[in-house]
mmCIF file of C-alpha atoms in Angstrom:
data_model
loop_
_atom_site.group_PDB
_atom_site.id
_atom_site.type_symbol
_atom_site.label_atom_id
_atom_site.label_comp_id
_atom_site.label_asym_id
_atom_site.label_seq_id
_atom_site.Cartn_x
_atom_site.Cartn_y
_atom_site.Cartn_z
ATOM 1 C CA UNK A 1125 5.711 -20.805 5.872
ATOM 2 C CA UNK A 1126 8.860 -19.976 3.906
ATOM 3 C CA UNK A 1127 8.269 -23.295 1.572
ATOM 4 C CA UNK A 1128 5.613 -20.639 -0.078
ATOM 5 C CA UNK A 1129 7.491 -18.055 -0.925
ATOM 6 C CA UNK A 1130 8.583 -18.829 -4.021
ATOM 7 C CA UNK A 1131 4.947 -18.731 -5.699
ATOM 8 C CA UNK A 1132 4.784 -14.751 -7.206
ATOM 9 C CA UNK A 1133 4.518 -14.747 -10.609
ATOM 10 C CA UNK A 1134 3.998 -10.959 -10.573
ATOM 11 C CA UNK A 1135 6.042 -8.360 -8.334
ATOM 12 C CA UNK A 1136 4.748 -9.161 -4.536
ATOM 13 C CA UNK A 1137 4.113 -5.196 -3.523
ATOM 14 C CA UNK A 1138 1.400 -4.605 -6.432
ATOM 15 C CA UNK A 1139 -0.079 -8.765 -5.797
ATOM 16 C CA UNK A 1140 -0.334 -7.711 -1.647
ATOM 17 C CA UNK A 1141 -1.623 -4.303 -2.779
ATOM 18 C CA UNK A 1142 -4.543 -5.222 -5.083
ATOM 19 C CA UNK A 1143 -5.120 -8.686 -2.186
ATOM 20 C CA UNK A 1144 -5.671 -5.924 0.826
ATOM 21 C CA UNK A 1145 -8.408 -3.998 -1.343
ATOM 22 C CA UNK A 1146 -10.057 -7.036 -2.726
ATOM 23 C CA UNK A 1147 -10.384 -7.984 0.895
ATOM 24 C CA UNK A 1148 -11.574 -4.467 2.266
ATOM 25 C CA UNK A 1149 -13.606 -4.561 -0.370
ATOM 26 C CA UNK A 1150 -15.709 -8.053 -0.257
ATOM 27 C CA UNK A 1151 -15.881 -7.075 3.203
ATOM 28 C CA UNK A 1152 -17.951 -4.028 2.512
ATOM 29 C CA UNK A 1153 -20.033 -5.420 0.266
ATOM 30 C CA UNK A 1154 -20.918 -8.791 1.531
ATOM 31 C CA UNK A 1155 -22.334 -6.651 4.664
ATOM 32 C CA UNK A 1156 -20.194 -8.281 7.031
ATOM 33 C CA UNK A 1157 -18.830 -5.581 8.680
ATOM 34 C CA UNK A 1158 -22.581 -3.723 9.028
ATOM 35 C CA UNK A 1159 -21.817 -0.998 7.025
ATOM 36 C CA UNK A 1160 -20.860 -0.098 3.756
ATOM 37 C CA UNK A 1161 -18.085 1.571 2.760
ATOM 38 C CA UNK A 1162 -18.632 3.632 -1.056
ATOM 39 C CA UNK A 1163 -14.800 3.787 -2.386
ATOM 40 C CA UNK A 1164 -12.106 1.442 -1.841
ATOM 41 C CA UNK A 1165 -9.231 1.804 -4.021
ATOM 42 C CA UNK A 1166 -5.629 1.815 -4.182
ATOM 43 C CA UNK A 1167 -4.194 4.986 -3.172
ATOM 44 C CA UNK A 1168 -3.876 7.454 -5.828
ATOM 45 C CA UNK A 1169 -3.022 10.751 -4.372
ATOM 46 C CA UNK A 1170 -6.703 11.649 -3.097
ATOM 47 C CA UNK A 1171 -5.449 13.359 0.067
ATOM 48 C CA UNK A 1172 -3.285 15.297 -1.638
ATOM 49 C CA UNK A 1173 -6.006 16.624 -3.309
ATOM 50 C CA UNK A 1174 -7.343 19.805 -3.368
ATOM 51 C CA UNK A 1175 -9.838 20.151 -0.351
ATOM 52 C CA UNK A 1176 -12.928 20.633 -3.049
ATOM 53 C CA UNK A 1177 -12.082 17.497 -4.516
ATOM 54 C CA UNK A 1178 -11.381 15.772 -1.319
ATOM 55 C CA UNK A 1179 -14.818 16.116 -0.118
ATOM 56 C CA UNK A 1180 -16.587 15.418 -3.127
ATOM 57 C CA UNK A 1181 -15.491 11.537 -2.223
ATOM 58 C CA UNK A 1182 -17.857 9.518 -1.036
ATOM 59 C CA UNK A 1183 -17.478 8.668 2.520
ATOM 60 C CA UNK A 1184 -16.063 6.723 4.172
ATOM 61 C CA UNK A 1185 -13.289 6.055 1.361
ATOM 62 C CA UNK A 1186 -10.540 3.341 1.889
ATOM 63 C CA UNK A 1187 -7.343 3.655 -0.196
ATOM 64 C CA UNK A 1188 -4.449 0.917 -0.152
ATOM 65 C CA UNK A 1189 -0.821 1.717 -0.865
ATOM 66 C CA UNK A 1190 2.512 0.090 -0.591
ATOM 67 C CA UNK A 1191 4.623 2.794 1.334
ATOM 68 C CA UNK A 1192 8.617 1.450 0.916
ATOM 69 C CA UNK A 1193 10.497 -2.092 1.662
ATOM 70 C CA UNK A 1194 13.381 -1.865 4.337
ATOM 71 C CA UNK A 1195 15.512 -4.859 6.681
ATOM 72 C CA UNK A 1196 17.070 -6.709 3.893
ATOM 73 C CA UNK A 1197 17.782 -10.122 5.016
ATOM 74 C CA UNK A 1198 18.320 -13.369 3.434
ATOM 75 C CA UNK A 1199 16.931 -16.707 4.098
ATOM 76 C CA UNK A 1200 17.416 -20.051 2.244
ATOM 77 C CA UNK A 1201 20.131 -18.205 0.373
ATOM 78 C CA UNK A 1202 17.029 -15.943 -1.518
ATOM 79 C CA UNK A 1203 16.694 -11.767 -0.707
ATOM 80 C CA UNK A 1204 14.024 -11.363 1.521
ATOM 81 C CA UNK A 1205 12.730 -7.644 2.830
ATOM 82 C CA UNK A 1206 10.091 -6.590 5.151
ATOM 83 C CA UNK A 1207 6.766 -4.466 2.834
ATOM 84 C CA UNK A 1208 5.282 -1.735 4.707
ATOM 85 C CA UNK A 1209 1.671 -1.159 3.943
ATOM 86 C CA UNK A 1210 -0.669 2.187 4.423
ATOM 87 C CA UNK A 1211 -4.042 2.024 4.635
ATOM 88 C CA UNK A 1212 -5.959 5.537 4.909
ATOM 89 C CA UNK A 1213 -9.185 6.139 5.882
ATOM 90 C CA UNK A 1214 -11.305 8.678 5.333
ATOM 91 C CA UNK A 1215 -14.722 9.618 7.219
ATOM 92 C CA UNK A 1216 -16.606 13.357 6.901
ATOM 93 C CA UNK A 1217 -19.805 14.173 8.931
ATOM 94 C CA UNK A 1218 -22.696 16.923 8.764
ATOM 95 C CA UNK A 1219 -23.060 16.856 12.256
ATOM 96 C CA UNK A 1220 -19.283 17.535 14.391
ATOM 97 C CA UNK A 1221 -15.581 16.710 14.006
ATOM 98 C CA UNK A 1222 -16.676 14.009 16.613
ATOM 99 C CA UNK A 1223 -18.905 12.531 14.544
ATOM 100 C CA UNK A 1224 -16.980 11.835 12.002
ATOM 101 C CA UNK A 1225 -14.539 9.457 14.561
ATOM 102 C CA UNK A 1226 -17.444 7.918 16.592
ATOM 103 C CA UNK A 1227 -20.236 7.796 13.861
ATOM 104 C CA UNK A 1228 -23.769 7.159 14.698
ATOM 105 C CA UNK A 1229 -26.252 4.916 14.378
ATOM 106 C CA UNK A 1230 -26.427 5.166 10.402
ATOM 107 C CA UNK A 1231 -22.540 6.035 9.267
ATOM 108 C CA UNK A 1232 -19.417 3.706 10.837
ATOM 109 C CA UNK A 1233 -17.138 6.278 12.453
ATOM 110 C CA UNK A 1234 -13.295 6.349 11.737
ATOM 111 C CA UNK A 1235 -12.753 4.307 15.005
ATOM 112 C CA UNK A 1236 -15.009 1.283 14.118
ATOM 113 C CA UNK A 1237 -13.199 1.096 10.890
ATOM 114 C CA UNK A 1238 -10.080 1.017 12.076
ATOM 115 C CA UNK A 1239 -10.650 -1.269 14.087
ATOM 116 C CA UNK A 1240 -12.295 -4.009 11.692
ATOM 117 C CA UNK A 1241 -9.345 -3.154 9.325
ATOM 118 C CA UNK A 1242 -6.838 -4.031 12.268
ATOM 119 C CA UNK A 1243 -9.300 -7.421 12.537
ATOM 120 C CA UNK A 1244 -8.862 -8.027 8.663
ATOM 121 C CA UNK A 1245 -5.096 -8.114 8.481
ATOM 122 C CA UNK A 1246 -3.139 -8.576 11.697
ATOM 123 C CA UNK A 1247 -1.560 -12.121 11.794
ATOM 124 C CA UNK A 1248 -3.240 -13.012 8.356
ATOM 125 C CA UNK A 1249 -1.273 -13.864 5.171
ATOM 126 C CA UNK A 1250 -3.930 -13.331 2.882
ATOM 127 C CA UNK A 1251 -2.833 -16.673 1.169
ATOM 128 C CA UNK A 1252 -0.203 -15.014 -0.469
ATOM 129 C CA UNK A 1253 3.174 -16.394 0.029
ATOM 130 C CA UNK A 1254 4.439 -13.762 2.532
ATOM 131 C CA UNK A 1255 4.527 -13.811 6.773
ATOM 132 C CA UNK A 1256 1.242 -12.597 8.737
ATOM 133 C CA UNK A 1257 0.861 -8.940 8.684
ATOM 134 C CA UNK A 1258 2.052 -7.108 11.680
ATOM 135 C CA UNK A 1259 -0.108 -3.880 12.875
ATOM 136 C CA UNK A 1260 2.633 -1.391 12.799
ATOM 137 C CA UNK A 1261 0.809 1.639 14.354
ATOM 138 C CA UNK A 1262 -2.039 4.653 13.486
ATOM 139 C CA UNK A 1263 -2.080 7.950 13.360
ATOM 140 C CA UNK A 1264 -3.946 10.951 12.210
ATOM 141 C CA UNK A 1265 -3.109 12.460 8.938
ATOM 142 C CA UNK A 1266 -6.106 15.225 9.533
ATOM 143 C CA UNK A 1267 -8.779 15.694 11.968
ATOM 144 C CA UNK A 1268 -11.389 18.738 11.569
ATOM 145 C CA UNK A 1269 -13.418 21.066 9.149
ATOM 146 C CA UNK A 1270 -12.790 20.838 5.574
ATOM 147 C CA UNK A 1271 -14.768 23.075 3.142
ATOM 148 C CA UNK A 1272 -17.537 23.065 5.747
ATOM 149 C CA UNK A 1273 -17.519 19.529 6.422
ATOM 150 C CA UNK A 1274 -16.448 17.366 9.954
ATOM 151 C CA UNK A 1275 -13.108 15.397 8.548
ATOM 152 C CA UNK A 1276 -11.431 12.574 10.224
ATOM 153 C CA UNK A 1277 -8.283 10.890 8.151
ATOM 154 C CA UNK A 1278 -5.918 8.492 9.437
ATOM 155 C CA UNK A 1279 -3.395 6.186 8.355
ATOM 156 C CA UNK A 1280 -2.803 2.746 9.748
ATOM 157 C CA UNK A 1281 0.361 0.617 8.697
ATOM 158 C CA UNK A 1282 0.775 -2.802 8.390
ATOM 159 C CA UNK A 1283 4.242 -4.776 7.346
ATOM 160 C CA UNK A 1284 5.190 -8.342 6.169
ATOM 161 C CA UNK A 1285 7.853 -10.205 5.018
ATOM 162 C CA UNK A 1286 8.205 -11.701 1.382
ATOM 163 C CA UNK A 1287 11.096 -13.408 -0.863
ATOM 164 C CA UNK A 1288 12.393 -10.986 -3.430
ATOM 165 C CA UNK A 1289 12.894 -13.421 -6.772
ATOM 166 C CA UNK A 1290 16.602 -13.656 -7.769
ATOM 167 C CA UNK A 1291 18.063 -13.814 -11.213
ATOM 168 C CA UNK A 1292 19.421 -17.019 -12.367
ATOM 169 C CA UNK A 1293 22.389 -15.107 -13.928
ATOM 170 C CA UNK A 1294 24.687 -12.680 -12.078
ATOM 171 C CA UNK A 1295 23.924 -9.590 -13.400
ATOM 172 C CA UNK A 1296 27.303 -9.283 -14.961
ATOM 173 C CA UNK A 1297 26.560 -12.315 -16.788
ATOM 174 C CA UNK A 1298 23.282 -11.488 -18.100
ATOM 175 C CA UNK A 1299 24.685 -11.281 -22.214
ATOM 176 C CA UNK A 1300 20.972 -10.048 -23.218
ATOM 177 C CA UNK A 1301 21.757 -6.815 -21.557
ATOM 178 C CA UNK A 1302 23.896 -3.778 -22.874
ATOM 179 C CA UNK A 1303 26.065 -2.167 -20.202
ATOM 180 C CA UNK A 1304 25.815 1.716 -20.288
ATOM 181 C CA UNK A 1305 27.518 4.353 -18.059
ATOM 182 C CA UNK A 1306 27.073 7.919 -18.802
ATOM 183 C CA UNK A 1307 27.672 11.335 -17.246
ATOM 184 C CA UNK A 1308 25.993 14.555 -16.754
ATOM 185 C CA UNK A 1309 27.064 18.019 -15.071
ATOM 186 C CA UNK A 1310 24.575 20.778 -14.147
ATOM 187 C CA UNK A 1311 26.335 23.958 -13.080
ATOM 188 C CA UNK A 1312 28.970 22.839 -10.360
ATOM 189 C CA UNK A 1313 27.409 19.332 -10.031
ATOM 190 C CA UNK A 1314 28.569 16.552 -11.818
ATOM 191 C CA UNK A 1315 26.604 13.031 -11.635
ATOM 192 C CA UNK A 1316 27.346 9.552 -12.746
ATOM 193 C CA UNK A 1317 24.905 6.865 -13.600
ATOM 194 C CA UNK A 1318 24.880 3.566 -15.236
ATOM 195 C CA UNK A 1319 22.243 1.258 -16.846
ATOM 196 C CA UNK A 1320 21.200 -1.813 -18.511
ATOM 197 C CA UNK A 1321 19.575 -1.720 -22.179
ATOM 198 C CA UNK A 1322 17.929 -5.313 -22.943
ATOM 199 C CA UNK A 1323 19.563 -6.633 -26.447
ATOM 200 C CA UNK A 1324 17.733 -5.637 -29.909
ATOM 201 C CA UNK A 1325 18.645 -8.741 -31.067
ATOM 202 C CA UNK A 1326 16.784 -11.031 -28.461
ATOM 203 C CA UNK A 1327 13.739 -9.610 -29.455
ATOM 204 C CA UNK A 1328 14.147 -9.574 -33.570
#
């Protein structure tokens, strides 16, 4: 599969990121998982939320978001790094905390959607140039009553593998880009940092 790599035209996290909710999302709306399932999005901070807000969501709600990259490696002389993935999902019921992770006969408990998320990704590569997805683990991010409603929210990760693309340049060779190095002190703490400004004149 590594032949493929080499096909991202944009940056692979926010291509694999926008693939996983297209997928979640077809899913819920072509009916083939049974039920349907109102919001799936990437994740913007919704948990984080204040608990009003929260449970104004419909339910369940999927959100998608690319956690961090780690395990730098290199193959075929190009960067590669293994993506780690979150998906969170989000279930309330009227009825009991309980509920809300077994469902019923008309709302898919937190369980059952797990589970046909697991089915969706685990040893599938989307068609993306990247390796099958690897179920990393799940856990619960919350579990009980939230402004007098039965909550279930849990997180389950996935991770991959993709090519990082390389410059063609070393980057000290790159003669489009202005070297800058500047410090800064704030009280007893003194910092250093240094940057690259792209050229005015390749873009006059």
């Amino acid at each position: 599969m590594a032949e493929k790599y080499d096909s991202f035209d944009l940056e692979p996290q926010s291509v694999i990121e926008s693939k996983m909710t297209e997928i979640i999302r077809a899913a819920s709306q072509s009916g083939a998982l049974g039920y349907k399932i109102p919001v799936v999005d990437s994740y913007g901070g919704q948990v984080d939320d204040d608990p009003e807000v929260l449970v104004k969501n419909s339910s369940p709600a999927v959100w998608v978001t690319y956690v961090g990259d780690s395990d730098p490696g290199r193959k075929l002389n190009r960067p590669d790094c293994a993506l780690t993935y979150l998906i969170i999902v989000y279930v309330r019921n009227v009825r009991n905390e309980k509920a809300s992770r077994f469902g019923g006969s008309k709302q898919a408990g937190a369980y059952r959607i797990l589970n046909d998320i697991k089915r969706m990704f685990i040893d599938q590569d989307l068609g993306l140039p990247i390796k099958p997805f690897e179920f990393v683990s799940t856990r619960p991010i919350y579990s009980g009553r939230l402004k007098g409603h039965f909550t279930s929210i849990y997180g389950i990760t996935f991770k991959t593998r993709s090519f990082l693309s390389v410059l063609q340049k070393k980057a000290a060779d790159l003669d489009d880009f202005l070297r800058l190095f500047s410090t800064w002190t704030i009280g007893t703490e003194k910092s250093e940092f240094n940057f690259n400004v792209r050229s005015k004149n390749n873009h006059e």
